[in-house]
mmCIF file of C-alpha atoms and ligand atoms in Angstrom:
data_model
loop_
_atom_site.group_PDB
_atom_site.id
_atom_site.type_symbol
_atom_site.label_atom_id
_atom_site.label_comp_id
_atom_site.label_asym_id
_atom_site.label_seq_id
_atom_site.Cartn_x
_atom_site.Cartn_y
_atom_site.Cartn_z
ATOM 1 C CA MET A 1500 1.909 -17.349 -2.580
ATOM 2 C CA GLN A 1501 5.220 -16.649 -0.966
ATOM 3 C CA ARG A 1502 5.012 -13.574 1.247
ATOM 4 C CA THR A 1503 6.119 -10.412 -0.506
ATOM 5 C CA ILE A 1504 8.705 -9.816 2.222
ATOM 6 C CA ASP A 1505 9.944 -12.017 5.028
ATOM 7 C CA TRP A 1506 12.969 -12.988 7.072
ATOM 8 C CA ALA A 1507 14.579 -16.335 6.232
ATOM 9 C CA ASP A 1508 17.896 -17.875 7.256
ATOM 10 C CA GLY A 1509 19.442 -14.599 8.343
ATOM 11 C CA ALA A 1510 18.363 -12.491 5.360
ATOM 12 C CA VAL A 1511 15.504 -10.333 4.159
ATOM 13 C CA GLU A 1512 13.742 -12.197 1.386
ATOM 14 C CA LEU A 1513 11.522 -10.263 -0.958
ATOM 15 C CA ILE A 1514 9.791 -10.736 -4.273
ATOM 16 C CA ASP A 1515 11.381 -8.290 -6.713
ATOM 17 C CA GLN A 1516 8.252 -6.482 -7.875
ATOM 18 C CA THR A 1517 10.106 -4.742 -10.690
ATOM 19 C CA GLU A 1518 10.431 -8.131 -12.407
ATOM 20 C CA LEU A 1519 6.704 -8.940 -12.337
ATOM 21 C CA PRO A 1520 4.744 -10.092 -14.218
ATOM 22 C CA GLU A 1521 7.418 -11.518 -16.505
ATOM 23 C CA ARG A 1522 9.563 -13.239 -13.875
ATOM 24 C CA GLU A 1523 9.138 -14.251 -10.237
ATOM 25 C CA VAL A 1524 12.494 -13.367 -8.727
ATOM 26 C CA VAL A 1525 13.168 -13.586 -4.991
ATOM 27 C CA LEU A 1526 15.988 -11.401 -3.629
ATOM 28 C CA ARG A 1527 17.956 -12.360 -0.519
ATOM 29 C CA ILE A 1528 19.305 -9.203 1.103
ATOM 30 C CA THR A 1529 21.804 -8.957 3.946
ATOM 31 C CA ASP A 1530 23.156 -5.477 3.268
ATOM 32 C CA VAL A 1531 21.468 -2.200 4.252
ATOM 33 C CA ALA A 1532 22.508 -0.377 1.077
ATOM 34 C CA VAL A 1533 21.026 -3.148 -1.078
ATOM 35 C CA LEU A 1534 17.763 -2.962 0.880
ATOM 36 C CA VAL A 1535 17.655 0.829 0.496
ATOM 37 C CA ASP A 1536 18.176 0.444 -3.237
ATOM 38 C CA ALA A 1537 15.383 -2.174 -3.379
ATOM 39 C CA ILE A 1538 13.036 0.256 -1.626
ATOM 40 C CA ARG A 1539 13.997 3.184 -3.874
ATOM 41 C CA ARG A 1540 13.518 1.267 -7.103
ATOM 42 C CA LEU A 1541 10.249 -0.269 -5.843
ATOM 43 C CA ALA A 1542 11.442 -3.867 -5.749
ATOM 44 C CA VAL A 1543 9.545 -3.786 -2.459
ATOM 45 C CA ARG A 1544 6.713 -1.278 -2.267
ATOM 46 C CA GLY A 1545 3.270 -0.588 -0.825
ATOM 47 C CA ALA A 1546 2.858 1.056 2.562
ATOM 48 C CA PRO A 1547 2.524 -1.983 4.887
ATOM 49 C CA ALA A 1548 5.326 -3.889 3.130
ATOM 50 C CA LEU A 1549 7.525 -0.801 3.381
ATOM 51 C CA GLY A 1550 6.953 -0.713 7.130
ATOM 52 C CA VAL A 1551 8.167 -4.289 7.465
ATOM 53 C CA ALA A 1552 11.116 -3.544 5.153
ATOM 54 C CA GLY A 1553 12.024 -0.586 7.383
ATOM 55 C CA ALA A 1554 12.057 -2.746 10.501
ATOM 56 C CA PHE A 1555 14.163 -5.436 8.811
ATOM 57 C CA GLY A 1556 16.490 -2.642 7.673
ATOM 58 C CA VAL A 1557 17.220 -1.807 11.310
ATOM 59 C CA VAL A 1558 18.063 -5.475 11.920
ATOM 60 C CA LEU A 1559 20.577 -5.393 9.067
ATOM 61 C CA ALA A 1560 22.001 -2.093 10.333
ATOM 62 C CA ALA A 1561 22.415 -3.446 13.878
ATOM 63 C CA ARG A 1562 24.155 -6.542 12.575
ATOM 64 C CA ALA A 1563 26.562 -4.492 10.449
ATOM 65 C CA HIS A 1564 27.359 -1.791 13.016
ATOM 66 C CA ASP A 1565 27.068 -2.522 16.725
ATOM 67 C CA PRO A 1566 24.880 0.352 17.996
ATOM 68 C CA ALA A 1567 26.913 0.581 21.229
ATOM 69 C CA ASP A 1568 30.396 0.397 19.665
ATOM 70 C CA ASP A 1569 29.716 2.236 16.422
ATOM 71 C CA PRO A 1570 26.693 4.485 17.038
ATOM 72 C CA ASP A 1571 27.433 6.942 14.211
ATOM 73 C CA ARG A 1572 27.584 4.352 11.450
ATOM 74 C CA PHE A 1573 24.569 2.570 12.910
ATOM 75 C CA ALA A 1574 22.608 5.840 12.961
ATOM 76 C CA ALA A 1575 23.635 6.664 9.391
ATOM 77 C CA ALA A 1576 22.548 3.233 8.163
ATOM 78 C CA VAL A 1577 19.210 3.533 9.949
ATOM 79 C CA ALA A 1578 18.679 7.023 8.521
ATOM 80 C CA SER A 1579 19.311 5.755 4.995
ATOM 81 C CA VAL A 1580 16.498 3.221 5.421
ATOM 82 C CA ARG A 1581 14.120 5.724 7.019
ATOM 83 C CA GLU A 1582 14.685 8.258 4.239
ATOM 84 C CA ALA A 1583 14.589 5.862 1.286
ATOM 85 C CA ARG A 1584 11.050 7.009 0.440
ATOM 86 C CA PRO A 1585 9.208 9.867 2.160
ATOM 87 C CA THR A 1586 5.446 9.553 1.638
ATOM 88 C CA ALA A 1587 4.332 6.264 3.203
ATOM 89 C CA VAL A 1588 4.325 6.804 6.963
ATOM 90 C CA ASN A 1589 4.789 3.055 7.463
ATOM 91 C CA LEU A 1590 8.452 3.101 6.423
ATOM 92 C CA ALA A 1591 9.576 5.577 9.077
ATOM 93 C CA ARG A 1592 7.234 3.922 11.582
ATOM 94 C CA GLY A 1593 8.690 0.477 10.951
ATOM 95 C CA VAL A 1594 12.174 1.892 11.448
ATOM 96 C CA GLU A 1595 11.236 3.662 14.695
ATOM 97 C CA LEU A 1596 9.474 0.598 16.073
ATOM 98 C CA ALA A 1597 12.523 -1.617 15.568
ATOM 99 C CA LEU A 1598 14.870 1.127 16.775
ATOM 100 C CA GLY A 1599 12.948 1.227 20.050
ATOM 101 C CA ARG A 1600 14.185 -2.295 20.811
ATOM 102 C CA VAL A 1601 17.833 -1.721 20.012
ATOM 103 C CA ASP A 1602 18.932 -1.779 23.658
ATOM 104 C CA GLY A 1603 17.883 -5.445 23.770
ATOM 105 C CA GLY A 1604 20.354 -6.393 21.047
ATOM 106 C CA VAL A 1605 19.936 -7.675 17.513
ATOM 107 C CA ASP A 1606 17.628 -10.516 18.565
ATOM 108 C CA ALA A 1607 15.216 -8.074 20.189
ATOM 109 C CA VAL A 1608 15.241 -5.873 17.076
ATOM 110 C CA LEU A 1609 14.528 -8.902 14.916
ATOM 111 C CA ARG A 1610 11.681 -9.949 17.222
ATOM 112 C CA ALA A 1611 10.142 -6.472 16.847
ATOM 113 C CA ALA A 1612 10.398 -6.696 13.057
ATOM 114 C CA LEU A 1613 8.824 -10.152 12.996
ATOM 115 C CA ASP A 1614 6.030 -8.956 15.287
ATOM 116 C CA LEU A 1615 5.365 -6.061 12.909
ATOM 117 C CA ARG A 1616 5.225 -8.505 9.997
ATOM 118 C CA ASP A 1617 2.680 -10.639 11.859
ATOM 119 C CA ASP A 1618 0.715 -7.572 12.881
ATOM 120 C CA GLU A 1619 0.422 -6.369 9.279
ATOM 121 C CA VAL A 1620 -0.727 -9.817 8.174
ATOM 122 C CA ALA A 1621 -3.455 -9.874 10.835
ATOM 123 C CA ALA A 1622 -4.430 -6.296 9.970
ATOM 124 C CA SER A 1623 -4.828 -7.154 6.293
ATOM 125 C CA TRP A 1624 -7.217 -9.995 6.957
ATOM 126 C CA SER A 1625 -9.237 -7.935 9.407
ATOM 127 C CA LEU A 1626 -9.634 -4.871 7.192
ATOM 128 C CA SER A 1627 -10.566 -7.056 4.227
ATOM 129 C CA ALA A 1628 -13.528 -8.387 6.198
ATOM 130 C CA TYR A 1629 -14.548 -4.960 7.489
ATOM 131 C CA GLY A 1630 -14.253 -3.542 3.983
ATOM 132 C CA ALA A 1631 -16.331 -6.247 2.316
ATOM 133 C CA ASP A 1632 -19.068 -5.764 4.926
ATOM 134 C CA LEU A 1633 -19.037 -2.011 4.293
ATOM 135 C CA VAL A 1634 -19.292 -2.486 0.522
ATOM 136 C CA ARG A 1635 -22.346 -4.703 1.041
ATOM 137 C CA GLU A 1636 -23.859 -2.019 3.272
ATOM 138 C CA LEU A 1637 -23.125 0.814 0.827
ATOM 139 C CA VAL A 1638 -23.939 -0.901 -2.446
ATOM 140 C CA GLY A 1639 -25.965 -4.036 -1.755
ATOM 141 C CA GLY A 1640 -25.613 -6.943 -4.168
ATOM 142 C CA PRO A 1641 -22.729 -8.058 -6.377
ATOM 143 C CA VAL A 1642 -20.428 -5.176 -7.208
ATOM 144 C CA ARG A 1643 -18.136 -3.753 -9.850
ATOM 145 C CA THR A 1644 -15.085 -2.252 -8.153
ATOM 146 C CA MET A 1645 -12.551 0.233 -9.479
ATOM 147 C CA THR A 1646 -9.078 0.529 -7.990
ATOM 148 C CA ILE A 1647 -5.682 2.088 -8.657
ATOM 149 C CA CYS A 1648 -2.087 1.011 -8.095
ATOM 150 C CA ASN A 1649 -1.390 -2.291 -6.361
ATOM 151 C CA THR A 1650 -2.807 -2.873 -2.904
ATOM 152 C CA GLY A 1651 -2.722 -6.653 -2.757
ATOM 153 C CA ALA A 1652 -0.559 -9.157 -0.911
ATOM 154 C CA LEU A 1653 2.443 -7.790 -2.791
ATOM 155 C CA ALA A 1654 1.961 -4.449 -1.058
ATOM 156 C CA ALA A 1655 0.966 -5.726 2.350
ATOM 157 C CA VAL A 1656 2.826 -8.985 3.101
ATOM 158 C CA GLU A 1657 -0.404 -11.015 2.819
ATOM 159 C CA ARG A 1658 -3.967 -10.424 1.555
ATOM 160 C CA GLY A 1659 -3.730 -6.652 0.937
ATOM 161 C CA THR A 1660 -5.772 -3.537 1.645
ATOM 162 C CA ALA A 1661 -8.139 -2.350 -1.110
ATOM 163 C CA LEU A 1662 -7.323 -5.446 -3.161
ATOM 164 C CA GLY A 1663 -7.768 -7.521 0.004
ATOM 165 C CA VAL A 1664 -11.352 -6.247 0.144
ATOM 166 C CA ILE A 1665 -11.814 -7.123 -3.531
ATOM 167 C CA GLU A 1666 -10.446 -10.615 -2.867
ATOM 168 C CA GLU A 1667 -12.799 -11.000 0.081
ATOM 169 C CA LEU A 1668 -15.753 -9.868 -2.075
ATOM 170 C CA HIS A 1669 -14.714 -12.421 -4.685
ATOM 171 C CA ALA A 1670 -14.451 -15.161 -2.037
ATOM 172 C CA ARG A 1671 -17.964 -14.282 -0.861
ATOM 173 C CA GLY A 1672 -19.326 -14.468 -4.435
ATOM 174 C CA GLU A 1673 -20.063 -10.726 -4.391
ATOM 175 C CA LEU A 1674 -17.672 -9.497 -7.096
ATOM 176 C CA VAL A 1675 -18.983 -8.957 -10.623
ATOM 177 C CA GLU A 1676 -15.718 -7.552 -11.883
ATOM 178 C CA ALA A 1677 -12.683 -5.582 -10.765
ATOM 179 C CA LEU A 1678 -11.524 -2.641 -12.873
ATOM 180 C CA PRO A 1679 -7.868 -1.869 -12.076
ATOM 181 C CA LEU A 1680 -6.275 1.260 -13.539
ATOM 182 C CA GLU A 1681 -2.907 0.618 -15.171
ATOM 183 C CA THR A 1682 -1.262 3.287 -12.937
ATOM 184 C CA ARG A 1683 1.285 5.237 -14.909
ATOM 185 C CA PRO A 1684 4.167 5.758 -14.726
ATOM 186 C CA LEU A 1685 5.313 2.466 -13.145
ATOM 187 C CA LEU A 1686 2.231 0.415 -14.033
ATOM 188 C CA GLN A 1687 1.620 -1.190 -10.655
ATOM 189 C CA GLY A 1688 -2.006 -1.761 -11.713
ATOM 190 C CA GLY A 1689 -1.143 -3.213 -15.111
ATOM 191 C CA ARG A 1690 1.795 -5.346 -13.972
ATOM 192 C CA LEU A 1691 0.964 -6.315 -10.405
ATOM 193 C CA THR A 1692 -2.768 -5.978 -9.690
ATOM 194 C CA THR A 1693 -3.761 -7.902 -12.816
ATOM 195 C CA TRP A 1694 -1.214 -10.575 -11.858
ATOM 196 C CA GLU A 1695 -2.766 -10.905 -8.412
ATOM 197 C CA LEU A 1696 -6.373 -10.797 -9.709
ATOM 198 C CA ALA A 1697 -5.573 -13.565 -12.200
ATOM 199 C CA ARG A 1698 -4.026 -15.689 -9.462
ATOM 200 C CA MET A 1699 -7.130 -15.292 -7.303
ATOM 201 C CA GLY A 1700 -9.364 -16.137 -10.277
ATOM 202 C CA ALA A 1701 -11.269 -12.867 -10.007
ATOM 203 C CA PRO A 1702 -12.938 -11.433 -13.116
ATOM 204 C CA HIS A 1703 -11.245 -8.207 -14.174
ATOM 205 C CA ARG A 1704 -10.559 -5.827 -17.032
ATOM 206 C CA LEU A 1705 -7.611 -3.455 -17.110
ATOM 207 C CA LEU A 1706 -8.070 0.143 -18.208
ATOM 208 C CA VAL A 1707 -5.838 3.132 -18.822
ATOM 209 C CA ASP A 1708 -5.836 5.695 -16.033
ATOM 210 C CA SER A 1709 -7.716 8.345 -17.985
ATOM 211 C CA ALA A 1710 -10.620 5.950 -18.659
ATOM 212 C CA GLY A 1711 -11.417 5.676 -14.942
ATOM 213 C CA PRO A 1712 -13.429 8.880 -14.532
ATOM 214 C CA PHE A 1713 -15.318 8.214 -17.765
ATOM 215 C CA LEU A 1714 -16.434 4.718 -16.732
ATOM 216 C CA LEU A 1715 -17.517 6.148 -13.390
ATOM 217 C CA SER A 1716 -19.608 8.790 -15.164
ATOM 218 C CA ARG A 1717 -21.227 6.063 -17.291
ATOM 219 C CA GLY A 1718 -22.472 4.114 -14.269
ATOM 220 C CA GLN A 1719 -20.112 1.182 -14.839
ATOM 221 C CA VAL A 1720 -18.656 1.178 -11.322
ATOM 222 C CA ASP A 1721 -20.419 0.572 -7.985
ATOM 223 C CA VAL A 1722 -17.599 1.418 -5.592
ATOM 224 C CA VAL A 1723 -14.049 2.785 -5.762
ATOM 225 C CA LEU A 1724 -11.633 1.087 -3.342
ATOM 226 C CA VAL A 1725 -8.146 2.528 -2.877
ATOM 227 C CA GLY A 1726 -5.269 2.074 -0.451
ATOM 228 C CA ALA A 1727 -3.296 4.800 1.318
ATOM 229 C CA ASP A 1728 0.277 5.711 2.090
ATOM 230 C CA ARG A 1729 -0.615 8.165 4.822
ATOM 231 C CA ILE A 1730 -3.926 9.284 6.298
ATOM 232 C CA VAL A 1731 -3.414 12.486 8.238
ATOM 233 C CA ARG A 1732 -5.279 14.007 11.186
ATOM 234 C CA ASP A 1733 -7.854 15.922 9.133
ATOM 235 C CA GLY A 1734 -8.657 12.802 7.116
ATOM 236 C CA ALA A 1735 -6.744 13.726 3.951
ATOM 237 C CA VAL A 1736 -5.376 10.670 2.163
ATOM 238 C CA ALA A 1737 -2.030 10.452 0.365
ATOM 239 C CA ASN A 1738 -2.056 7.633 -2.169
ATOM 240 C CA LYS A 1739 -0.788 6.802 -5.643
ATOM 241 C CA VAL A 1740 -1.072 9.723 -8.077
ATOM 242 C CA GLY A 1741 -4.404 9.423 -9.878
ATOM 243 C CA THR A 1742 -6.344 8.661 -6.705
ATOM 244 C CA PHE A 1743 -7.533 12.287 -6.399
ATOM 245 C CA SER A 1744 -8.903 12.244 -9.982
ATOM 246 C CA LEU A 1745 -10.838 9.086 -9.176
ATOM 247 C CA ALA A 1746 -12.250 10.657 -6.008
ATOM 248 C CA LEU A 1747 -13.409 13.741 -7.918
ATOM 249 C CA ALA A 1748 -15.044 11.589 -10.572
ATOM 250 C CA ALA A 1749 -16.626 9.310 -7.967
ATOM 251 C CA ARG A 1750 -18.198 12.321 -6.278
ATOM 252 C CA TYR A 1751 -19.543 13.571 -9.631
ATOM 253 C CA ALA A 1752 -20.948 10.103 -10.364
ATOM 254 C CA ARG A 1753 -22.272 9.659 -6.791
ATOM 255 C CA VAL A 1754 -20.266 6.458 -6.372
ATOM 256 C CA PRO A 1755 -18.870 5.596 -2.900
ATOM 257 C CA PHE A 1756 -15.121 6.232 -2.583
ATOM 258 C CA VAL A 1757 -13.622 4.043 0.139
ATOM 259 C CA VAL A 1758 -10.066 4.188 1.488
ATOM 260 C CA VAL A 1759 -8.725 0.932 2.945
ATOM 261 C CA ALA A 1760 -5.573 0.903 5.078
ATOM 262 C CA PRO A 1761 -4.251 -0.532 8.338
ATOM 263 C CA GLU A 1762 -4.100 1.663 11.440
ATOM 264 C CA SER A 1763 -0.321 1.733 10.866
ATOM 265 C CA THR A 1764 -0.990 4.081 7.937
ATOM 266 C CA VAL A 1765 -2.992 6.546 10.033
ATOM 267 C CA ASP A 1766 -0.746 9.438 11.018
ATOM 268 C CA PRO A 1767 -2.374 11.764 13.552
ATOM 269 C CA ALA A 1768 0.962 13.536 14.107
ATOM 270 C CA THR A 1769 0.638 15.104 10.655
ATOM 271 C CA ALA A 1770 -2.095 17.732 10.602
ATOM 272 C CA SER A 1771 -3.129 18.131 6.974
ATOM 273 C CA ALA A 1772 -2.333 17.637 3.293
ATOM 274 C CA ASP A 1773 0.148 20.538 3.222
ATOM 275 C CA ASP A 1774 2.353 18.736 5.742
ATOM 276 C CA ILE A 1775 2.768 15.583 3.640
ATOM 277 C CA THR A 1776 5.992 15.185 1.674
ATOM 278 C CA ILE A 1777 5.109 13.994 -1.817
ATOM 279 C CA GLU A 1778 7.864 11.969 -3.442
ATOM 280 C CA ASP A 1779 8.901 13.288 -6.871
ATOM 281 C CA ARG A 1780 10.644 10.485 -8.734
ATOM 282 C CA GLY A 1781 12.124 12.618 -11.495
ATOM 283 C CA PRO A 1782 11.470 12.811 -15.229
ATOM 284 C CA GLY A 1783 12.887 9.435 -16.312
ATOM 285 C CA GLU A 1784 9.763 7.431 -15.430
ATOM 286 C CA VAL A 1785 7.535 9.869 -17.375
ATOM 287 C CA VAL A 1786 9.529 10.185 -20.591
ATOM 288 C CA GLY A 1787 10.176 6.447 -20.810
ATOM 289 C CA VAL A 1788 8.176 3.303 -20.048
ATOM 290 C CA ARG A 1789 10.225 0.247 -19.098
ATOM 291 C CA GLY A 1790 13.168 1.358 -21.193
ATOM 292 C CA VAL A 1791 11.146 2.616 -24.179
ATOM 293 C CA ALA A 1792 11.174 6.375 -24.856
ATOM 294 C CA VAL A 1793 7.686 7.906 -25.057
ATOM 295 C CA ALA A 1794 8.783 11.541 -25.418
ATOM 296 C CA PRO A 1795 11.527 13.351 -27.350
ATOM 297 C CA PRO A 1796 14.949 13.163 -25.700
ATOM 298 C CA GLY A 1797 15.404 15.898 -23.104
ATOM 299 C CA THR A 1798 11.692 16.548 -22.554
ATOM 300 C CA PRO A 1799 11.224 18.145 -19.115
ATOM 301 C CA ALA A 1800 8.727 16.299 -16.916
ATOM 302 C CA VAL A 1801 7.183 16.401 -13.456
ATOM 303 C CA ASN A 1802 6.606 13.131 -11.632
ATOM 304 C CA PRO A 1803 4.745 13.268 -8.299
ATOM 305 C CA ALA A 1804 4.400 9.644 -7.190
ATOM 306 C CA PHE A 1805 1.427 10.424 -4.953
ATOM 307 C CA ASP A 1806 -1.445 12.870 -4.618
ATOM 308 C CA VAL A 1807 -3.677 13.856 -1.731
ATOM 309 C CA THR A 1808 -7.445 13.427 -1.600
ATOM 310 C CA PRO A 1809 -9.272 15.655 0.891
ATOM 311 C CA ALA A 1810 -11.541 14.014 3.472
ATOM 312 C CA GLU A 1811 -14.634 15.642 1.966
ATOM 313 C CA LEU A 1812 -14.304 13.388 -1.112
ATOM 314 C CA VAL A 1813 -13.915 10.205 0.960
ATOM 315 C CA THR A 1814 -17.021 8.187 1.832
ATOM 316 C CA ALA A 1815 -15.292 6.093 4.498
ATOM 317 C CA VAL A 1816 -11.926 4.962 5.795
ATOM 318 C CA VAL A 1817 -11.745 1.255 6.621
ATOM 319 C CA THR A 1818 -8.939 0.026 8.851
ATOM 320 C CA ASP A 1819 -8.280 -3.231 10.672
ATOM 321 C CA ARG A 1820 -9.985 -1.842 13.782
ATOM 322 C CA ARG A 1821 -12.791 0.460 12.625
ATOM 323 C CA VAL A 1822 -14.868 1.919 9.855
ATOM 324 C CA VAL A 1823 -14.956 5.711 9.892
ATOM 325 C CA ARG A 1824 -17.894 7.082 7.912
ATOM 326 C CA PHE A 1825 -16.763 10.510 6.710
ATOM 327 C CA ASP A 1826 -20.041 10.712 4.756
ATOM 328 C CA ARG A 1827 -21.887 10.674 8.088
ATOM 329 C CA GLY A 1828 -19.712 13.318 9.711
ATOM 330 C CA GLU A 1829 -17.489 10.879 11.607
ATOM 331 C CA THR A 1830 -13.786 11.726 11.882
ATOM 332 C CA LEU A 1831 -10.632 9.793 12.709
ATOM 333 C CA GLY A 1832 -10.734 11.470 16.114
ATOM 334 C CA SER A 1833 -14.367 10.631 16.833
ATOM 335 C CA VAL A 1834 -14.397 6.866 16.154
ATOM 336 C CA PRO A 1835 -12.502 4.756 18.709
ATOM 337 C CA LEU A 1836 -10.482 1.684 17.782
ATOM 338 C CA GLY A 1837 -12.486 -1.543 17.891
ATOM 339 C CA GLN A 1838 -11.643 -5.216 17.772
ATOM 340 C CA ARG A 1839 -9.729 -6.852 14.956
ATOM 341 C CA ARG A 1840 -11.629 -9.397 12.895
ATOM 342 C CA THR A 1841 -10.184 -12.865 12.392
ATOM 343 C CA PRO A 1842 -11.956 -14.137 9.283
ATOM 344 C CA SER A 1843 -11.330 -17.649 8.020
ATOM 345 C CA ARG A 1844 -8.468 -17.577 5.552
ATOM 346 C CA THR A 1845 -9.300 -18.621 2.017
HETATM 347 O O1 LIG B 2705 4.738 3.849 -5.198
HETATM 348 P P1 LIG B 2705 4.074 2.656 -4.578
HETATM 349 O O2 LIG B 2705 3.847 1.556 -5.550
HETATM 350 O O3 LIG B 2705 4.766 2.209 -3.330
HETATM 351 O O4 LIG B 2705 2.645 3.192 -4.150
HETATM 352 C C1 LIG B 2705 1.804 2.337 -3.436
HETATM 353 C C2 LIG B 2705 0.443 2.901 -3.227
HETATM 354 O O5 LIG B 2705 0.161 4.021 -3.556
HETATM 355 C C3 LIG B 2705 -0.538 2.019 -2.525
HETATM 356 O O6 LIG B 2705 -1.856 2.353 -2.898
HETATM 357 C C4 LIG B 2705 -0.420 2.188 -1.008
HETATM 358 O O7 LIG B 2705 0.910 2.044 -0.577
HETATM 359 C C5 LIG B 2705 -1.254 1.235 -0.277
HETATM 360 S S1 LIG B 2705 -0.604 -0.408 -0.406
HETATM 361 C C6 LIG B 2705 -1.534 -1.474 0.444
#
């Protein structure tokens, strides 16, 4: 599959995820405002991919406004990228990383962005291997996995996070079935995760969000695997709204609840859940689904795009460099970074 985001012939190229699964459309972007719009409307989305988009955004900004000659317009363009979405720490991080190389000129900024892209690809493959090993340790034999949102290659440049683990389990012959939640309001599970599962040939059945806790309570799930947009110092996890409900249900059902994310999503500078900005995307996405009204005109609505799951509901956090067993009293601060894995690519 083409990478979800990349740099080609002087432009950011990205798969427009709003068009999936109906159409595979690749956008070529050379303008900061167009990139910001793509981020806001989720044409590119998912924490690791947003980090790479942020870094490429700085490249576009530096090309449009020489940072030395026109620092104000450069700074404004960079700020518009950084602030396009608030919850995933990767976006601001990607911007800052590229910004740190601005004194070296546009080529140095581009090199930093390309390095970040490569780093996220390597991280995805590593955490997929760590995650699949952990699932075997926690559950044993072939497993039924539940997940929410889209955490595959579309969200992470290549391979994915939680869906990367599911793909690795499938490659190892250890996946009985994947159960993706449709993920209202924007249906990342229904539109994107099913698309990726079908392409990898993995057995799966889609379910509505509210069926997740019930299937957990009926013993139909062996492990819940979710991604993250930000994992803060006390271990709380911001991820797609609906994640918290799954964690509560998993605890009730005594099913392991595993968070899978690269180290670039770990944010020790933010202390706890209360310090995380949760994006509210407004009522439109709630009262209508893909252009079809599902509520009377003018219905007020609340639309938090993410929720926060406290560390006490998380069995383990798997990253590209470590597995942190919260269920054994380990914390992000107590487990040092280890080596990346370099599994053979399937
Ligand atoms: O609003 P989205 O689609 O960007 O939300 C994405 C998620 O919540 C993902 O679970 C998270 O970014 C991890 S992606 C590997």
